[in-house]
Amino acid sequence: MYYINTENLVNFTPLSNDFIDRYVGNIESTYIAVYIYIARRALKGKLPSVAELSDRFSLSSEVIEKIITYWDREGLFDKPVKPSYSPSEISKMQAADSEIAELISTASAILGKALGQKEQSTILSLYDYYRLPTEVIIILLGHCAEAGNSSINYIEKIAQDWSEKNIKTMEEAEDYLRLYYGDFKKVLAAFGISGRLANAKEKKYIEKWLVANKQPLELVVEACEEAVINTGKVSWAYADKTLKGWLENNIKTVEQAKKLTEEHKAMLKKRKPEKTAVSSATPVRKTNSFNNFNDREYDEKAINDLTLELLEGDKDDA
């Protein structure tokens, strides 16, 4: 058996001329330094965590995340592969890092069972692959246990969603749960939907109203209830149109919305022409193909003269 120290073969961190020409002197030197350090650690086969980079460069985790995102968008990072840890690796990690050991122990207690190798490996991936802080992972696990779904696949699916939404603090995690598992259910209930979570289409609408437009929950509920009353069915498009109109009119409360609706009805009523009552004594002339010509007015003398003329004509024909 023999062993070759790869660091003796490559004992420097290479940077391409293209990298130097493109970035050095054109962006903040901190970005360059962080990238070089990440590249250096990558050569050793172990990427540094956000916490490690934060300590080394005396920068907040938010700034480090921003730098990593920048280089990722520039295409300098390959898409990471989710790790899978063997039992021996998990044991070594727990022995070396008390935070990891506590995370595994807490996860086991929350889920109410001893965790197998796959479950422990996935829990660790929430930390080092999905980049969720331990306190956020604990809230996530608590939510899954409370929802009655403690399968590791479901837990990972939720973790992926939180990672994509960049949930990094306990406050953000709690706000997310309140929104998606509280307010979302209230919107569904306004449409008479219960016993399930919002599907992809429904999520898109609710996120638009509550998150993007920041419209109050009670106003969204009012629009959904109006949609059902006015259409007789669940119409997300109708509610969306209503909320768009309220947003354009700076409507913030249900009272303002109802006032606007009443003003709109009153305006329509004024514009509608009133029907003229027809007297019952006035004869109604029926129309047909023979009297579609313009009406002519004849006086009594003209009618008598015409009658005599016709009689004279009859005599001549005789």
Coordinates of C-alpha atoms in Angstrom, one line a residue, residues 7-224:
E7 CA -1.2 18.7 -2.0
N8 CA 2.4 18.0 -3.0
L9 CA 1.1 17.7 -6.6
V10 CA -1.0 20.9 -6.5
N11 CA 0.3 23.1 -3.7
F12 CA -1.2 26.3 -5.1
T13 CA -4.7 27.6 -5.9
P14 CA -5.0 28.3 -9.7
L15 CA -6.9 31.4 -11.0
S16 CA -7.5 31.7 -14.7
N17 CA -6.4 34.8 -16.6
D18 CA -10.0 35.3 -17.6
F19 CA -11.0 35.5 -14.0
I20 CA -8.3 38.1 -13.3
D21 CA -9.2 40.2 -16.4
R22 CA -12.8 40.1 -15.7
Y23 CA -13.1 40.5 -11.9
V24 CA -9.9 41.8 -10.3
G25 CA -10.2 45.6 -10.0
N26 CA -13.8 45.6 -11.1
I27 CA -15.6 44.3 -8.0
E28 CA -15.0 44.5 -4.3
S29 CA -11.8 42.9 -3.1
T30 CA -13.7 41.1 -0.4
Y31 CA -15.6 39.1 -3.1
I32 CA -12.3 38.1 -4.7
A33 CA -10.8 37.1 -1.3
V34 CA -13.9 34.9 -0.4
Y35 CA -13.9 33.2 -3.8
I36 CA -10.1 32.4 -3.5
Y37 CA -10.6 30.9 -0.1
I38 CA -13.5 28.8 -1.2
A39 CA -11.5 27.6 -4.2
R40 CA -8.6 26.8 -1.9
R41 CA -10.8 24.7 0.5
A42 CA -12.4 23.0 -2.5
L43 CA -9.0 21.7 -3.5
K44 CA -8.8 20.0 -0.1
G45 CA -12.2 18.4 -0.7
K46 CA -14.1 20.3 2.0
L47 CA -16.1 23.5 1.2
P48 CA -16.3 26.0 4.1
S49 CA -19.6 26.7 5.8
V50 CA -21.2 30.1 5.9
A51 CA -20.4 30.3 9.6
E52 CA -16.7 29.5 8.9
L53 CA -16.5 32.2 6.1
S54 CA -18.2 34.6 8.4
D55 CA -15.7 34.1 11.2
R56 CA -12.7 34.2 8.9
F57 CA -13.6 37.4 7.1
S58 CA -15.4 39.1 10.0
L59 CA -18.5 39.5 7.9
S60 CA -22.1 38.8 8.7
S61 CA -23.7 35.6 7.4
E62 CA -26.0 37.7 5.2
V63 CA -23.0 39.3 3.5
I64 CA -21.4 35.9 3.0
E65 CA -24.6 34.6 1.5
K66 CA -24.8 37.6 -0.8
I67 CA -21.2 36.9 -2.0
I68 CA -21.8 33.2 -2.6
T69 CA -25.0 34.0 -4.5
Y70 CA -23.0 36.5 -6.7
W71 CA -20.4 33.9 -7.7
D72 CA -23.1 31.3 -8.2
R73 CA -24.9 33.6 -10.6
E74 CA -21.6 34.2 -12.4
G75 CA -21.5 30.5 -13.0
L76 CA -18.3 29.9 -11.1
F77 CA -19.8 27.4 -8.7
D78 CA -21.0 24.0 -9.8
K79 CA -24.4 22.8 -8.5
P80 CA -23.6 21.0 -5.2
V81 CA -24.5 17.4 -4.8
K82 CA -26.4 16.5 -1.7
P83 CA -24.1 14.5 0.6
S84 CA -24.9 11.1 2.1
Y85 CA -23.0 10.3 5.3
S86 CA -22.0 6.9 6.5
P87 CA -22.6 5.9 10.1
S88 CA -18.9 6.3 10.9
E89 CA -18.8 9.8 9.3
I90 CA -21.9 10.8 11.3
S91 CA -20.2 9.7 14.5
K92 CA -17.1 11.6 13.7
M93 CA -19.1 14.8 12.9
Q94 CA -21.0 14.5 16.2
A95 CA -17.8 14.0 18.1
A96 CA -16.1 17.0 16.4
D97 CA -19.0 19.4 16.5
S98 CA -21.3 19.7 19.6
E99 CA -23.9 21.7 17.6
I100 CA -24.3 18.8 15.2
A101 CA -24.5 16.3 18.1
E102 CA -27.2 18.4 19.8
L103 CA -29.1 18.7 16.5
I104 CA -29.3 14.9 16.0
S105 CA -30.3 14.4 19.6
T106 CA -33.0 17.1 19.5
A107 CA -34.3 15.8 16.1
S108 CA -34.7 12.3 17.7
A109 CA -36.6 13.8 20.6
I110 CA -39.0 15.9 18.5
L111 CA -39.8 13.1 16.1
G112 CA -40.2 10.7 19.0
K113 CA -38.0 7.9 17.7
A114 CA -34.4 6.8 17.3
L115 CA -33.1 8.0 13.9
G116 CA -31.5 5.6 11.5
Q117 CA -28.5 6.3 9.2
K118 CA -30.7 7.7 6.3
E119 CA -32.6 10.0 8.7
Q120 CA -29.5 11.2 10.4
S121 CA -27.8 11.9 7.1
T122 CA -30.8 13.8 5.8
I123 CA -31.0 15.9 9.0
L124 CA -27.3 16.8 8.5
S125 CA -28.0 17.7 4.9
L126 CA -30.6 20.3 6.1
Y127 CA -27.6 22.0 7.9
D128 CA -24.8 21.7 5.4
Y129 CA -26.6 21.3 2.0
Y130 CA -29.8 23.3 2.4
R131 CA -27.9 25.8 4.6
L132 CA -30.6 26.1 7.3
P133 CA -29.5 27.2 10.8
T134 CA -30.0 24.7 13.6
E135 CA -32.8 26.8 15.2
V136 CA -34.7 26.9 12.0
I137 CA -34.3 23.1 11.5
I138 CA -35.7 22.6 15.0
I139 CA -38.8 24.7 14.2
L140 CA -39.2 22.9 10.9
L141 CA -39.1 19.5 12.6
G142 CA -41.6 20.6 15.3
H143 CA -44.0 21.7 12.5
C144 CA -43.7 18.4 10.7
A145 CA -44.3 16.5 14.0
E146 CA -47.3 18.6 14.9
A147 CA -48.7 18.2 11.4
G148 CA -48.5 14.4 11.9
N149 CA -46.1 13.8 9.1
S150 CA -42.6 12.9 10.4
S151 CA -41.4 11.0 7.3
I152 CA -37.9 12.1 6.3
N153 CA -38.9 12.7 2.7
Y154 CA -41.6 15.1 3.8
I155 CA -39.2 16.9 6.1
E156 CA -36.6 17.3 3.3
K157 CA -39.3 18.6 0.9
I158 CA -40.2 21.3 3.4
A159 CA -36.5 22.1 4.0
Q160 CA -36.0 22.6 0.3
D161 CA -38.9 25.0 0.2
W162 CA -37.6 27.0 3.1
S163 CA -34.1 27.0 1.6
E164 CA -35.4 28.4 -1.7
K165 CA -37.3 31.1 0.2
N166 CA -34.1 32.0 2.1
I167 CA -35.6 31.5 5.6
K168 CA -32.6 32.0 7.9
T169 CA -34.0 33.0 11.3
M170 CA -36.5 31.8 13.9
E171 CA -38.7 34.9 13.2
E172 CA -38.8 34.2 9.5
A173 CA -39.7 30.6 10.1
E174 CA -42.5 31.5 12.4
D175 CA -43.8 34.1 10.0
Y176 CA -43.8 31.5 7.2
L177 CA -45.7 29.0 9.3
R178 CA -48.3 31.6 10.3
L179 CA -48.7 32.7 6.7
Y180 CA -48.8 29.3 4.9
Y181 CA -50.5 27.2 7.5
G182 CA -52.7 30.0 9.1
D183 CA -53.6 32.7 6.7
F184 CA -53.7 30.4 3.7
K185 CA -56.2 28.2 5.4
K186 CA -58.4 31.2 6.1
V187 CA -58.4 32.2 2.5
L188 CA -59.3 28.7 1.4
A189 CA -62.1 28.7 4.0
A190 CA -63.6 31.8 2.5
F191 CA -64.1 29.7 -0.7
G192 CA -65.5 26.9 1.4
I193 CA -62.4 24.7 1.1
S194 CA -61.2 22.8 4.1
G195 CA -59.2 19.7 5.1
R196 CA -56.3 20.4 2.8
L197 CA -53.4 22.8 2.0
A198 CA -53.5 25.1 -1.0
N199 CA -52.4 23.6 -4.3
A200 CA -49.8 25.2 -6.6
K201 CA -52.4 27.4 -8.5
E202 CA -54.1 28.6 -5.3
K203 CA -50.7 29.3 -3.7
K204 CA -49.8 31.5 -6.6
Y205 CA -52.9 33.6 -6.2
I206 CA -52.6 33.9 -2.4
E207 CA -48.9 34.7 -2.5
K208 CA -49.7 37.5 -5.0
W209 CA -52.4 39.0 -2.7
L210 CA -50.8 38.6 0.7
V211 CA -47.0 38.6 0.0
A212 CA -46.4 40.6 -3.3
N213 CA -49.3 43.1 -3.0
K214 CA -49.3 43.0 0.9
Q215 CA -53.1 43.3 1.0
P216 CA -54.7 42.7 4.4
L217 CA -56.0 39.1 5.1
E218 CA -59.5 40.3 6.0
L219 CA -59.7 42.2 2.6
V220 CA -58.6 39.1 0.7
V221 CA -61.2 37.0 2.6
E222 CA -63.9 39.6 1.7
A223 CA -63.0 39.4 -2.0
C224 CA -63.2 35.6 -2.0

